[in-house]
């Protein structure tokens, strides 16, 4: 294992917007200019990788596969904690072919000692990886989205596979179809989130667990710019190009912000967090166990 944060990304060579499974997806816009957008996507992905590396991370790359354009969003490939990867099961047939590709990638990472277990979901459960299940480092539990892509029966499974508490958050609209589009825990116990994406009950859960002074509400404009979909490494936050309002809010709280032009990926409804999967997260419990050994 490495001390540096470790992320998985996918080569963007076969990215495209060729179908529509969320309301942000623009196959028409893609079709108008595929060659230029493919080139722009490659540039965007490598700029994102550079920013992660600048923030101290290491990045592993999964090969692109033709006809699996959304493979560039490995956040949806699995939930990973303590070296264990619970492989996703996708709702839409368009993405189901990614499961085997990612499983294979995880088994290779396991062979290299970068993961310890690759675990399968039981039948009849849909769960779209870390896109719908976010580890809250400061609170020591998972926040899990359901109601759009992942099914609520994924929650007890996540709890038992990882031996961790899971707080379920029902997503209210298809515009914010994965939890990571509208919810982002930040170092220091803060949470950046977009309230209209949640049902009243799940907003109540957020308020129960996150003190008012730690709740940073995103505006509609900030959420639509895919800025809640951010990667946080300590004090650094990497995200798509941000409205000035968000830049100011985060700066005032002492975060250092790196913005990347992710326009081609936003045509697919994805931002910085979607394009990455953190592989080296350890739960406090495990760390405590190891410290006690
Ligand atoms: N086009 C992809 C989909 O609809 C985008 C996935 C973005 N990933 C994410 N974790 N939000 O599935």
Coordinates of C-alpha atoms and ligand atoms in Angstrom, one line a residue:
X1 CA 0.0 0.0 0.0
X2 CA 1.0 3.5 -0.6
X3 CA 0.7 6.5 1.7
X4 CA -0.6 8.7 -1.1
X5 CA -4.3 8.8 -1.8
X6 CA -5.0 6.3 -4.6
X7 CA -7.6 6.9 -7.2
X8 CA -8.9 4.9 -10.2
X9 CA -9.7 6.7 -13.4
X10 CA -10.6 5.3 -16.9
X11 CA -8.9 6.2 -20.2
X12 CA -11.4 8.5 -21.9
X13 CA -10.7 7.3 -25.5
X14 CA -14.1 5.6 -25.9
X15 CA -16.1 8.1 -24.0
X16 CA -19.1 9.6 -25.8
X17 CA -22.7 10.5 -25.2
X18 CA -24.6 8.0 -27.3
X19 CA -27.7 7.3 -25.2
X20 CA -29.7 9.1 -22.5
X21 CA -30.1 7.6 -19.1
X22 CA -30.2 10.8 -17.1
X23 CA -31.7 14.2 -18.0
X24 CA -28.3 16.0 -18.4
X25 CA -27.2 13.7 -21.1
X26 CA -27.0 15.3 -24.6
X27 CA -26.5 12.7 -27.3
X28 CA -27.6 15.4 -29.8
X29 CA -24.7 17.8 -28.8
X30 CA -22.2 14.9 -28.9
X31 CA -23.3 13.8 -32.4
X32 CA -22.9 17.3 -33.7
X33 CA -19.1 17.2 -33.0
X34 CA -17.8 13.9 -31.9
X35 CA -14.2 14.3 -33.0
X36 CA -13.7 17.7 -31.3
X37 CA -15.5 16.5 -28.2
X38 CA -13.4 13.3 -28.0
X39 CA -10.3 15.4 -28.2
X40 CA -11.6 17.8 -25.6
X41 CA -12.6 14.9 -23.3
X42 CA -9.0 13.5 -23.4
X43 CA -7.7 16.9 -22.4
X44 CA -10.2 17.3 -19.6
X45 CA -9.5 13.9 -18.2
X46 CA -5.7 14.4 -18.2
X47 CA -6.2 17.9 -16.6
X48 CA -8.2 16.2 -13.9
X49 CA -5.6 13.6 -13.3
X50 CA -2.9 16.3 -13.0
X51 CA -4.9 18.2 -10.4
X52 CA -5.4 15.0 -8.4
X53 CA -1.6 14.4 -8.6
X54 CA -0.9 18.0 -7.6
X55 CA -3.1 17.5 -4.5
X56 CA -0.9 14.5 -3.6
X57 CA -2.7 11.6 -5.1
X58 CA -1.6 8.6 -7.3
X59 CA -3.9 7.5 -10.2
X60 CA -4.3 4.1 -11.7
X61 CA -5.9 3.9 -15.1
X62 CA -8.4 1.3 -16.4
X63 CA -8.3 0.8 -20.2
X64 CA -11.1 2.2 -22.3
X65 CA -13.6 -0.3 -23.9
X66 CA -15.5 0.4 -27.1
X67 CA -19.2 0.8 -26.7
X68 CA -19.0 1.4 -23.0
X69 CA -18.9 5.2 -23.0
X70 CA -19.7 5.6 -19.3
X71 CA -16.8 3.5 -18.2
X72 CA -15.1 6.9 -17.7
X73 CA -17.2 7.1 -14.4
X74 CA -15.5 4.6 -12.1
X75 CA -17.2 6.1 -9.1
X76 CA -20.0 3.8 -10.1
X77 CA -17.9 0.7 -10.3
X78 CA -17.8 -0.3 -6.6
X79 CA -17.8 0.8 -3.0
X80 CA -14.3 0.5 -1.6
X81 CA -13.3 0.6 2.0
X82 CA -10.5 -1.0 4.0
X83 CA -9.2 -2.6 0.8
X84 CA -12.5 -4.3 0.0
X85 CA -14.4 -3.6 -3.1
X86 CA -18.1 -4.4 -3.4
X87 CA -18.7 -4.5 -7.1
X88 CA -21.7 -2.5 -8.5
X89 CA -24.8 -3.6 -10.2
X90 CA -26.2 -1.1 -12.7
X91 CA -29.9 -0.2 -13.2
X92 CA -29.7 0.5 -16.9
X93 CA -28.7 -2.1 -19.5
X94 CA -26.6 0.6 -21.2
X95 CA -24.1 0.4 -18.3
X96 CA -24.4 -3.3 -17.3
X97 CA -21.5 -4.3 -19.5
X98 CA -19.2 -2.2 -17.3
X99 CA -19.7 -4.6 -14.4
X100 CA -17.5 -7.4 -15.8
X101 CA -14.8 -4.9 -17.0
X102 CA -14.5 -3.3 -13.6
X103 CA -14.6 -6.6 -11.8
X104 CA -11.7 -7.7 -13.9
X105 CA -9.8 -4.4 -13.1
X106 CA -10.4 -5.0 -9.4
X107 CA -9.2 -8.5 -9.5
X108 CA -6.0 -7.2 -11.2
X109 CA -5.6 -4.6 -8.4
X110 CA -6.1 -7.4 -5.9
X111 CA -3.3 -9.5 -7.6
X112 CA -1.0 -6.5 -7.1
X113 CA -1.9 -6.1 -3.5
X114 CA -3.8 -2.8 -3.9
X115 CA -7.1 -4.4 -2.8
X116 CA -7.7 -7.4 -0.5
X117 CA -11.2 -8.5 -1.5
X118 CA -13.5 -8.3 -4.5
X119 CA -17.1 -8.9 -3.3
X120 CA -20.3 -9.5 -5.2
X121 CA -23.7 -8.1 -4.4
X122 CA -26.5 -10.6 -3.7
X123 CA -29.2 -10.9 -6.4
X124 CA -32.0 -8.4 -6.8
X125 CA -30.0 -5.5 -5.5
X126 CA -29.0 -2.5 -7.6
X127 CA -26.1 -0.4 -6.3
X128 CA -24.1 2.0 -8.3
X129 CA -20.9 2.1 -6.3
X130 CA -19.3 5.1 -4.6
X131 CA -21.5 7.3 -6.7
X132 CA -24.3 6.3 -4.4
X133 CA -22.4 5.5 -1.3
X134 CA -19.9 8.0 0.1
X135 CA -17.6 7.4 3.1
X136 CA -17.7 10.2 5.6
X137 CA -14.3 10.2 7.1
X138 CA -15.0 12.6 9.9
X139 CA -18.2 10.9 11.0
X140 CA -17.0 7.3 10.3
X141 CA -20.0 6.1 8.4
X142 CA -21.4 5.8 4.9
X143 CA -24.0 8.0 3.4
X144 CA -25.9 6.0 0.8
X145 CA -28.3 7.3 -1.9
X146 CA -31.3 5.4 -3.1
X147 CA -34.5 5.8 -5.0
X148 CA -33.1 6.7 -8.5
X149 CA -30.4 4.1 -9.4
X150 CA -29.6 2.1 -6.3
X151 CA -32.3 0.2 -4.5
X152 CA -33.0 0.7 -0.7
X153 CA -32.3 -3.0 -0.1
X154 CA -28.6 -2.2 -0.9
X155 CA -28.3 -0.5 2.5
X156 CA -28.3 -3.5 4.8
X157 CA -25.9 -5.3 2.4
X158 CA -23.4 -2.4 2.6
X159 CA -23.7 -2.4 6.4
X160 CA -23.0 -6.1 6.7
X161 CA -20.2 -6.3 4.0
X162 CA -18.2 -3.4 5.6
X163 CA -19.4 -3.7 9.2
X164 CA -20.2 0.0 9.2
X165 CA -23.1 2.2 9.8
X166 CA -24.9 3.4 6.7
X167 CA -27.2 6.5 6.6
X168 CA -29.7 6.2 3.7
X169 CA -30.7 9.3 1.8
X170 CA -33.6 9.1 -0.6
X171 CA -33.0 11.1 -3.8
X172 CA -36.1 13.0 -4.8
X173 CA -35.5 13.8 -8.5
X174 CA -34.0 12.2 -11.6
X175 CA -31.8 15.2 -12.2
X176 CA -29.8 14.3 -9.1
X177 CA -29.8 10.6 -9.8
X178 CA -26.6 9.6 -7.8
X179 CA -25.8 10.9 -4.3
X180 CA -22.5 12.3 -5.5
X181 CA -24.3 14.8 -7.8
X182 CA -25.8 16.5 -4.8
X183 CA -23.8 15.6 -1.7
X184 CA -20.2 15.9 -0.8
X185 CA -18.6 15.5 2.7
X186 CA -15.6 17.8 3.1
X187 CA -12.6 17.6 5.4
X188 CA -13.4 19.1 8.8
X189 CA -16.9 17.7 9.0
X190 CA -18.5 20.0 6.6
X191 CA -21.0 18.8 3.9
X192 CA -21.6 20.6 0.6
X193 CA -25.1 19.6 -0.6
X194 CA -28.0 20.6 -2.8
X195 CA -31.2 20.5 -0.6
X196 CA -33.8 20.2 -3.4
X197 CA -32.3 16.9 -4.5
X198 CA -33.5 15.2 -1.3
X199 CA -36.9 14.1 0.1
X200 CA -38.0 15.9 3.3
X201 CA -37.1 12.8 5.3
X202 CA -33.6 12.6 4.0
X203 CA -33.1 16.3 4.6
X204 CA -34.0 15.6 8.2
X205 CA -31.3 12.9 8.3
X206 CA -28.7 15.4 7.0
X207 CA -29.8 17.9 9.6
X208 CA -29.6 15.3 12.4
X209 CA -26.0 14.3 11.6
X210 CA -24.5 17.6 10.3
X211 CA -24.5 20.7 12.5
X212 CA -26.0 23.8 10.9
X213 CA -22.6 25.6 10.8
X214 CA -21.2 22.6 8.9
X215 CA -23.9 22.5 6.2
X216 CA -22.9 24.3 3.0
X217 CA -25.9 24.6 0.7
X218 CA -25.2 24.7 -3.0
X219 CA -27.3 26.9 -5.2
X220 CA -29.1 25.5 -8.3
X221 CA -26.4 27.1 -10.5
X222 CA -23.6 25.5 -8.5
X223 CA -25.3 22.1 -8.6
X224 CA -26.0 22.3 -12.3
X225 CA -22.3 23.1 -12.9
X226 CA -21.6 19.7 -11.3
X227 CA -19.6 21.4 -8.6
X228 CA -21.1 19.4 -5.7
X229 CA -19.5 16.4 -7.5
X230 CA -16.1 17.2 -6.1
X231 CA -13.0 15.3 -5.0
X232 CA -11.7 16.3 -1.6
X233 CA -8.2 15.5 -0.5
X234 CA -7.5 17.1 2.9
X235 CA -7.7 20.8 2.3
X236 CA -7.8 20.5 -1.5
X237 CA -11.0 20.3 -3.5
X238 CA -11.0 19.4 -7.2
X239 CA -14.1 20.1 -9.2
X240 CA -15.6 21.3 -12.6
X241 CA -15.4 25.0 -13.4
X242 CA -17.2 26.7 -10.5
X243 CA -19.5 29.7 -10.3
X244 CA -17.8 32.6 -8.4
X245 CA -20.3 32.2 -5.6
X246 CA -19.0 28.7 -4.7
X247 CA -15.4 29.7 -5.2
X248 CA -15.9 32.5 -2.6
X249 CA -17.7 30.2 -0.1
X250 CA -15.1 27.6 -0.2
X251 CA -12.2 30.0 -0.1
X252 CA -13.7 31.7 3.0
X253 CA -13.7 28.3 4.7
X254 CA -10.0 27.8 4.0
X255 CA -10.2 25.2 1.2
X256 CA -7.9 25.4 -1.8
X257 CA -9.9 24.9 -4.9
X258 CA -8.7 23.5 -8.3
X259 CA -11.2 23.8 -11.2
X260 CA -11.0 21.7 -14.3
X261 CA -12.9 22.3 -17.5
X262 CA -15.0 19.1 -17.6
X263 CA -17.6 20.3 -20.2
X264 CA -17.5 17.1 -22.3
X265 CA -18.3 15.0 -19.3
X266 CA -21.0 17.3 -18.1
X267 CA -22.8 16.4 -21.4
X268 CA -23.1 13.0 -19.9
X269 CA -24.2 14.2 -16.4
X270 CA -20.8 13.6 -14.7
X271 CA -18.2 15.7 -12.9
X272 CA -14.9 15.2 -11.1
X273 CA -16.0 12.8 -8.4
X274 CA -17.8 10.6 -10.9
X275 CA -14.6 10.3 -12.9
X276 CA -12.7 8.9 -10.0
X277 CA -12.8 6.1 -7.5
X278 CA -10.8 6.3 -4.3
X279 CA -9.2 3.0 -3.5
X280 CA -7.3 3.5 -0.3
X281 CA -10.0 4.7 2.1
X282 CA -9.6 3.1 5.6
X283 CA -12.3 3.2 8.2
X284 CA -11.3 4.6 11.5
X285 CA -12.2 1.3 13.1
X286 CA -9.7 -0.6 11.0
X287 CA -7.0 1.9 11.7
X288 CA -7.8 1.7 15.4
X289 CA -7.7 -2.1 15.2
X290 CA -4.3 -2.0 13.5
X291 CA -3.0 0.5 16.0
X292 CA -4.0 -1.9 18.8
X293 CA -2.3 -4.9 17.2
Ligands
LIG1 N1 -23.9 9.0 -17.9 C1 -23.6 8.5 -16.6 C2 -24.9 7.8 -16.0 O1 -25.9 8.4 -16.2 C3 -23.0 9.5 -15.7 C4 -22.6 8.9 -14.4 C5 -22.0 9.9 -13.5 N2 -21.5 9.2 -12.3 C6 -21.8 9.6 -11.1 N3 -21.2 9.0 -10.1 N4 -22.7 10.5 -10.8 O2 -24.8 6.8 -15.4

